[in-house]
Amino acid sequence: MSINQQQAIAHTVNAIGGTVFVTQPAKSVESSFTSVLPQATTLVNSNDPFTIIQEYLDQAQDNNEFVTVATDGVTLFNSLPHLSSSAFKSNKVVAHVELNNFDFAIVTSLRDLHFPVLVSQTANEASKFATVAYNLSENLNTFVFHFFAPTTYLVNESVKLPSEILLESVQDYSVEHIISHYEVKPFEIVNKVAKQKDTILYLGQLSDALVEAATKADALLISIKLYQPFQLAQLLKIIPSSVETLTIVQQTTTPFASFSPVLLDFFQQYPEYQTLKTFTKIVSATFGYIKSEGYQQAINNLLANVRSESTVQNLSFGKVNTELATKSSKKQQDDLAGAVAEAHSLEQAYLKVLQQVNPDNLNVLNEFQAENIGLETNPEFGFGSFLYDQEQRENLISLVQNAVKKNQFKSGNDTKLIELLSTWLVQVREVGVVEAKLSQEIVALLETDKTSTIARELLALSQYFSQEKNWLIGSDAWAYDLGSSGVHNVITSGKNINMLIIDSEPYAEKNQEKTINGFRKKDVGLYAMNYGGCYVASVAIYSSYTQVLQAFLEAEKFQGPSIVLAYLPYKKESDDALAVLQETKKAVDSGYWPLYRYDPTIENEADIFKLDSSNLRKQLQDFLERENRLTLLATKDPLLSRNLTATANTEAKAQQKKIADESFAKLLQGLSGPPLTVAFASDGGNAEAVAKKINRQALGRGLKSTVLQMDDIAVEDLPTETNIVFVTSTSGQGEFPTNGKQFWDGIKNSVDLDLASVKFSVFGLGDSQYWPRKEDKHYYNKPAKDLWAKLKLYGGVELADIGLGDDQDADGFSTGFNEWIEKIWAALGVDNVEGVEEPKPITNEDMKLGSNYLRGTIVEGLNDQSTGAISAVDQQLTKFHGIYMQDDRDIRDDRKAQGLEPAYAFMVRARLPGGIATPKQYLRLDELSDVRGNGTLKLTTRATFQLHGVVKHNLKPSIRGMNSVLMDTLAACGDVNRNVMVSALPHNAKIHTQVSQVGALISEHLLPRTTAYHEIWLQGEDDGDKPGDSANWENRKEGPAKKKTLVAGNALEDFEPMYGKVYLPRKFKVVITVPPYNDVDVYAHDIGLIAIVEDNEVVGFNVLVGGGMGSTHNNKKTYPRTGSMFGYVAKDQIHLVCEKIMLVQRDFGDRTNRKHARLKYTIDDLGVDVYKSKVEELLGWKFAEPREFKIESNVDYFGWCKDELGFNHFTAFIENGRIEDTAELPQKTGLKKIAQFLETKKSGEFRLTGNQHLVISNIDDADLNVVKSLLAKYKLDNTDFSALRLSSAACVAFPTCGLAMAESERYLPVLISKLELALEEYGLRHDSVVMRMTGCPNGCARPWLAEVALVGKAYGAYNLLLGGGHHGQRLNKIYRYSIKEDEILDILKPLFKRWSLEREDGEPFGDWCIRAGIIKETTEGKYFHDDIPEDA
Ligand code: SF4
């Protein structure tokens, strides 16, 4: 058998079991053990692995299992200081150590630790010695080392692995006895020679060449197999009496300064055993790295030395003092260098913030550079240099003190110099901060003094005049080892030094308590707080940028040691920022990585510890309890107190569930029929609705029926079911929905399930056309089919054949369902039951009707603090109030696994007619996003602001906050007319003012009149109000209605003159554009108004009707549509025209099917002419012929421009509309500063574009320089991006949008970066291609009009569409279904290249795609699904 030593060892390790650790160079660079020990916990070599193992041993005290460590010599050498811990002396630990650099010095460096040390040379020996090592450890209850080097000895020997590994208890607990039991000798003669006069005792890598050379030279070669305990008597006994000389040779790449350790071992015992054997000469020597052909020479020289009259000690042969390594370890080193560079680039997220905080005076004491990984990047080194600097500064201080006293300068201005030096002394001693300018002035003056000694002395220390912010950095990229002692030194030093410790360990999802990887770094915070006198912060940049900033500033301000623990979790160094962000969120949400800041010097007790996240780990809770801070915290934040008692709540929940189960069981006792369990797995709600329907019908038929999620069934309880039916939909690429995944994993991995007594069936919901490609067909209803097959495999008995519901059937999935369910009722004998009535499902129309003008139970829902959610009906109704309930999908699975409800939070959308906000309004939104939301603001594709991550109790303050600056959220969503969007038009102030006024007029005119908005959100007082807030909205003339209407019978009632009680069938959208611009995508909305301008006056509008974007994958009855031209209308009539168009839709729109309810379907069903005539009928007059117009583009134009009134406007590029602070782009802070400046000047405004960008508008010339400098400072002035990026847009999608099937906003920038290099190469950097991405086919970023569109189909898979019009005038068409990044790039790059070569002058990409025959033109929405390429 051909196996290597690692495989031979792994065979033994697997048989022995226990806990296994493998150390490896980096997370993405494996060691030679990693692949053969896949069950092992991997630890990174540079991350103090033995300290982690030691802590594991300390924690697992009662654990009698073996702990195995598979590592390498260098890692072990670096860990030597930790090996003397008592944990290793009294636990069963075995280390298998690969020596991959020819250096056996690590073997001898263990001599004083007194652990047994074995050295094997071949795979056979490795297998045998591994067994011996475990037996030694078992019997001696101690650490045992087993070393081996890659074998070059007996390489052709066949390897036999034992079928059984024996662990035996022995009577005699001596090493000698145990190893002899396994026929292992401490020393072994490895050759035969005729003249046995000279002996070589060898500790090193044996090779066939070495043995041959020794044999040829007549030297007896003895290999050391058991180095410790060194059994000299055994050695002397096997040396023949004829032998005269002994040469002790150790292989090492670092020759010993004096005697070799083996020689010392020898002489330590030799006096005792000298009677056994005497030698004429004993010398020692070292071998470095010797090539095979060099051994003979080395051995000959060795023997010549020992045989000569004047022997020399410590001769050295072969290569030494060079970096030596085996080929495989060299490759590892190269890979490691790559991984470290990648880790360093991830860590830039923190370092850039540090640089921002200290642009001029940051001093990273252990500066990382690729070429100096090692000593100088080591924090210990950095701390040393800090102490040296401190000493030098003290020297400088005393020199300055003397100099000030004596004044012996000869500078240009001695009086000034003395004054400056005195000020410097005060600042150093008393203020603690030295102004940079002061230091510069002092040095400059000193330099004018050429003659005085004191000036020369001071100048020699001139670098210490300035005061830097000193940071030490510990991380995986920074040759991490702040080690316990390193941290301890810094904390106890009391020095004013800051430490940033970056923890890269991802949050372990399962068995959290048992995993140990990396826990040490988190606990540094606890250690430091417990020690006291130290500032401590725990931060995570992908959770809160602001908190990182605060922590850095506070740490630097703190006069003493500060520790900032920074979280940056990655599984591999090559992970991208999105993966790091997702891991961070899980860890912070679960409390695994709490965010906090601790400053013991703060006077107010309650503020010493600030918790910046909402969950805490147990250890931290304990610390706070000890410090009596927990109550203070919980009092300050009631929500926190709820989280802290989560454990108790869990018990309460279990108790409630038990009571509910019992009462339900009692209820079922009243029923006579057989039992039935209905289990569902459902993401979108359809499968759940089907399951509940089955349950209702079953109860109606007298069955003891119960319905539950699949994940609520314990797989081991499945055999106790009598009748069970499963209903599942199909997620992603044929995956189980989230609430069935766990159950499916259990079923799939089960080995002993016996379902012989269980009757079952399965119904699946799928779409046979969802995956059109042949190779993807098997995804259709895959979960249902997989489950069916497994249940059959385990012996389940069919109640009825599997049922498959297909969205493509005439009645959708109901066709298959009706057929299948009849078979179930028949199988259960309840098919002929009369009078089973199925209650009608509640529709959106019912909800609206029963809502009392949009009230529902919203108030009750807001007051219910037992959940972060609101009821399903209220979720629909709150949309009319501008609110969507969402949950954080990044942590949805994780919370579910912990038994927690999803992390519900709300999106709150402002109604912003015309897309304009004053600086004051902007500042309030900015504040609300920080205090009530997730710290970001979203500019939407319909030119308004959205807050995300607003938890329930923050909803009211958010809405009141917006209203306090005269913004509201009414009708920002829901089945009503939404925000009216207007072209941003920075070049033309007059026209913009006119169209904005029209936009505001239409918005007000079509605003719902319900008083529910005012009643629910604005009435009365609220804790979050600021003085004067409520007066602002109470005095507002327009906006949400406050008073009910007087109706017949003198009753005051809500009254909706235009909408009635059921409002519209679906949402309704109006936009206005001014040619040649089309930044609002005028063709994509229910009503698109094209302004007609004469002599700089808007005289009227061409009216487009029936545009719309939303559709459903593979449902050909749904499609996007561009608006149809109705004709021209004068300006003063336009709000009435909009009203009448809306009323026709109100009365003729489809209220039975929401997928067919938008105006675009009504107009196609009625016909354009009929719809138009109905509008004209209501108006009482006809549309005029459309006026001429020319639209040229639908993108934004970035940078500065001046309008005709002399005001300046800057269009800033806000990628995908997300305003946030990142280390690279602190745009949110920048916009806030600009708003603050404009607010003081009472000028300027913020204008939003439909492409999700922002125009800083109406800037007076006098203010221009300040605004420009702020733009530059906060990197808002950068518009030098590729034209593709500037023309791109993406919807929100993950993590907040509940409908997202794939990433969008977070992924499009990454994808574009991957295309940009190619575009550069083809000379297309400045050629605009409109590219859009959405996470689902609802089309929020209007993808169907883009020249290139990617529409999410499943996580990581997108439909690619091509051929849209460059200025939004034409729909595109599907080119490929469900492709992933590689395919997207493989398709787009060659197409872009062809376009660059083949296009006609000015021909846009979309047009070229059609002319080149790449894709057929889509002439109208209803033909969107025609002519899709066959191989799509
Ligand atoms: S397009 Fe789909 S995924 Fe994107 S935000 Fe709209 S609904 Fe969500």
mmCIF file of C-alpha atoms in Angstrom, residues 939 983-988 1077 1079 1195-1202 1207-1215 1227 1231 1234 1245-1259 1264 1267-1268 1271 1275-1281 1286:
data_model
loop_
_atom_site.group_PDB
_atom_site.id
_atom_site.type_symbol
_atom_site.label_atom_id
_atom_site.label_comp_id
_atom_site.label_asym_id
_atom_site.label_seq_id
_atom_site.Cartn_x
_atom_site.Cartn_y
_atom_site.Cartn_z
ATOM 1 C CA LEU A 939 -32.304 56.851 -1.959
ATOM 2 C CA SER A 983 -36.890 64.916 -13.329
ATOM 3 C CA ALA A 984 -34.013 66.341 -11.223
ATOM 4 C CA LEU A 985 -33.007 68.745 -13.967
ATOM 5 C CA PRO A 986 -30.115 70.629 -12.390
ATOM 6 C CA HIS A 987 -29.426 72.751 -15.475
ATOM 7 C CA ASN A 988 -32.714 74.557 -15.623
ATOM 8 C CA TYR A 1077 -33.829 63.893 -20.006
ATOM 9 C CA ASP A 1079 -33.965 60.184 -15.473
ATOM 10 C CA VAL A 1195 -28.996 58.333 -16.854
ATOM 11 C CA ASP A 1196 -27.708 61.106 -14.594
ATOM 12 C CA TYR A 1197 -24.976 63.610 -15.415
ATOM 13 C CA PHE A 1198 -22.533 63.844 -12.584
ATOM 14 C CA GLY A 1199 -20.475 66.751 -11.348
ATOM 15 C CA TRP A 1200 -21.039 70.513 -11.212
ATOM 16 C CA CYS A 1201 -23.296 72.623 -13.385
ATOM 17 C CA LYS A 1202 -24.713 76.138 -13.173
ATOM 18 C CA PHE A 1207 -27.014 78.718 -8.806
ATOM 19 C CA ASN A 1208 -24.662 75.761 -8.694
ATOM 20 C CA HIS A 1209 -25.636 72.104 -8.559
ATOM 21 C CA PHE A 1210 -23.501 69.050 -7.931
ATOM 22 C CA THR A 1211 -24.761 65.579 -8.843
ATOM 23 C CA ALA A 1212 -23.004 63.103 -6.567
ATOM 24 C CA PHE A 1213 -22.613 59.419 -7.353
ATOM 25 C CA ILE A 1214 -24.177 57.432 -4.514
ATOM 26 C CA GLU A 1215 -23.779 53.850 -5.591
ATOM 27 C CA GLN A 1227 -20.353 59.813 2.451
ATOM 28 C CA LEU A 1231 -23.602 64.879 3.445
ATOM 29 C CA ILE A 1234 -22.846 69.811 3.974
ATOM 30 C CA GLU A 1245 -31.385 71.813 -1.084
ATOM 31 C CA PHE A 1246 -31.026 68.113 -1.694
ATOM 32 C CA ARG A 1247 -32.596 66.810 -4.859
ATOM 33 C CA LEU A 1248 -32.998 63.116 -5.550
ATOM 34 C CA THR A 1249 -32.857 61.433 -8.945
ATOM 35 C CA GLY A 1250 -34.755 58.386 -10.135
ATOM 36 C CA ASN A 1251 -31.409 56.692 -10.624
ATOM 37 C CA GLN A 1252 -30.798 56.799 -6.867
ATOM 38 C CA HIS A 1253 -28.272 59.628 -6.911
ATOM 39 C CA LEU A 1254 -28.306 62.960 -5.187
ATOM 40 C CA VAL A 1255 -28.004 66.537 -6.408
ATOM 41 C CA ILE A 1256 -26.719 69.113 -3.953
ATOM 42 C CA SER A 1257 -28.681 71.974 -5.390
ATOM 43 C CA ASN A 1258 -29.016 75.732 -5.480
ATOM 44 C CA ILE A 1259 -25.599 76.534 -4.073
ATOM 45 C CA LEU A 1264 -19.266 77.136 -3.397
ATOM 46 C CA VAL A 1267 -19.223 72.927 -0.277
ATOM 47 C CA LYS A 1268 -16.471 71.877 -2.668
ATOM 48 C CA LEU A 1271 -17.273 67.226 -0.951
ATOM 49 C CA LYS A 1275 -14.928 61.778 -1.024
ATOM 50 C CA LEU A 1276 -18.259 62.813 -2.442
ATOM 51 C CA ASP A 1277 -16.651 64.653 -5.339
ATOM 52 C CA ASN A 1278 -15.385 61.515 -6.998
ATOM 53 C CA THR A 1279 -17.323 60.859 -10.173
ATOM 54 C CA ASP A 1280 -14.422 59.315 -12.016
ATOM 55 C CA PHE A 1281 -15.984 55.895 -12.344
ATOM 56 C CA LEU A 1286 -22.294 55.487 -13.476
#
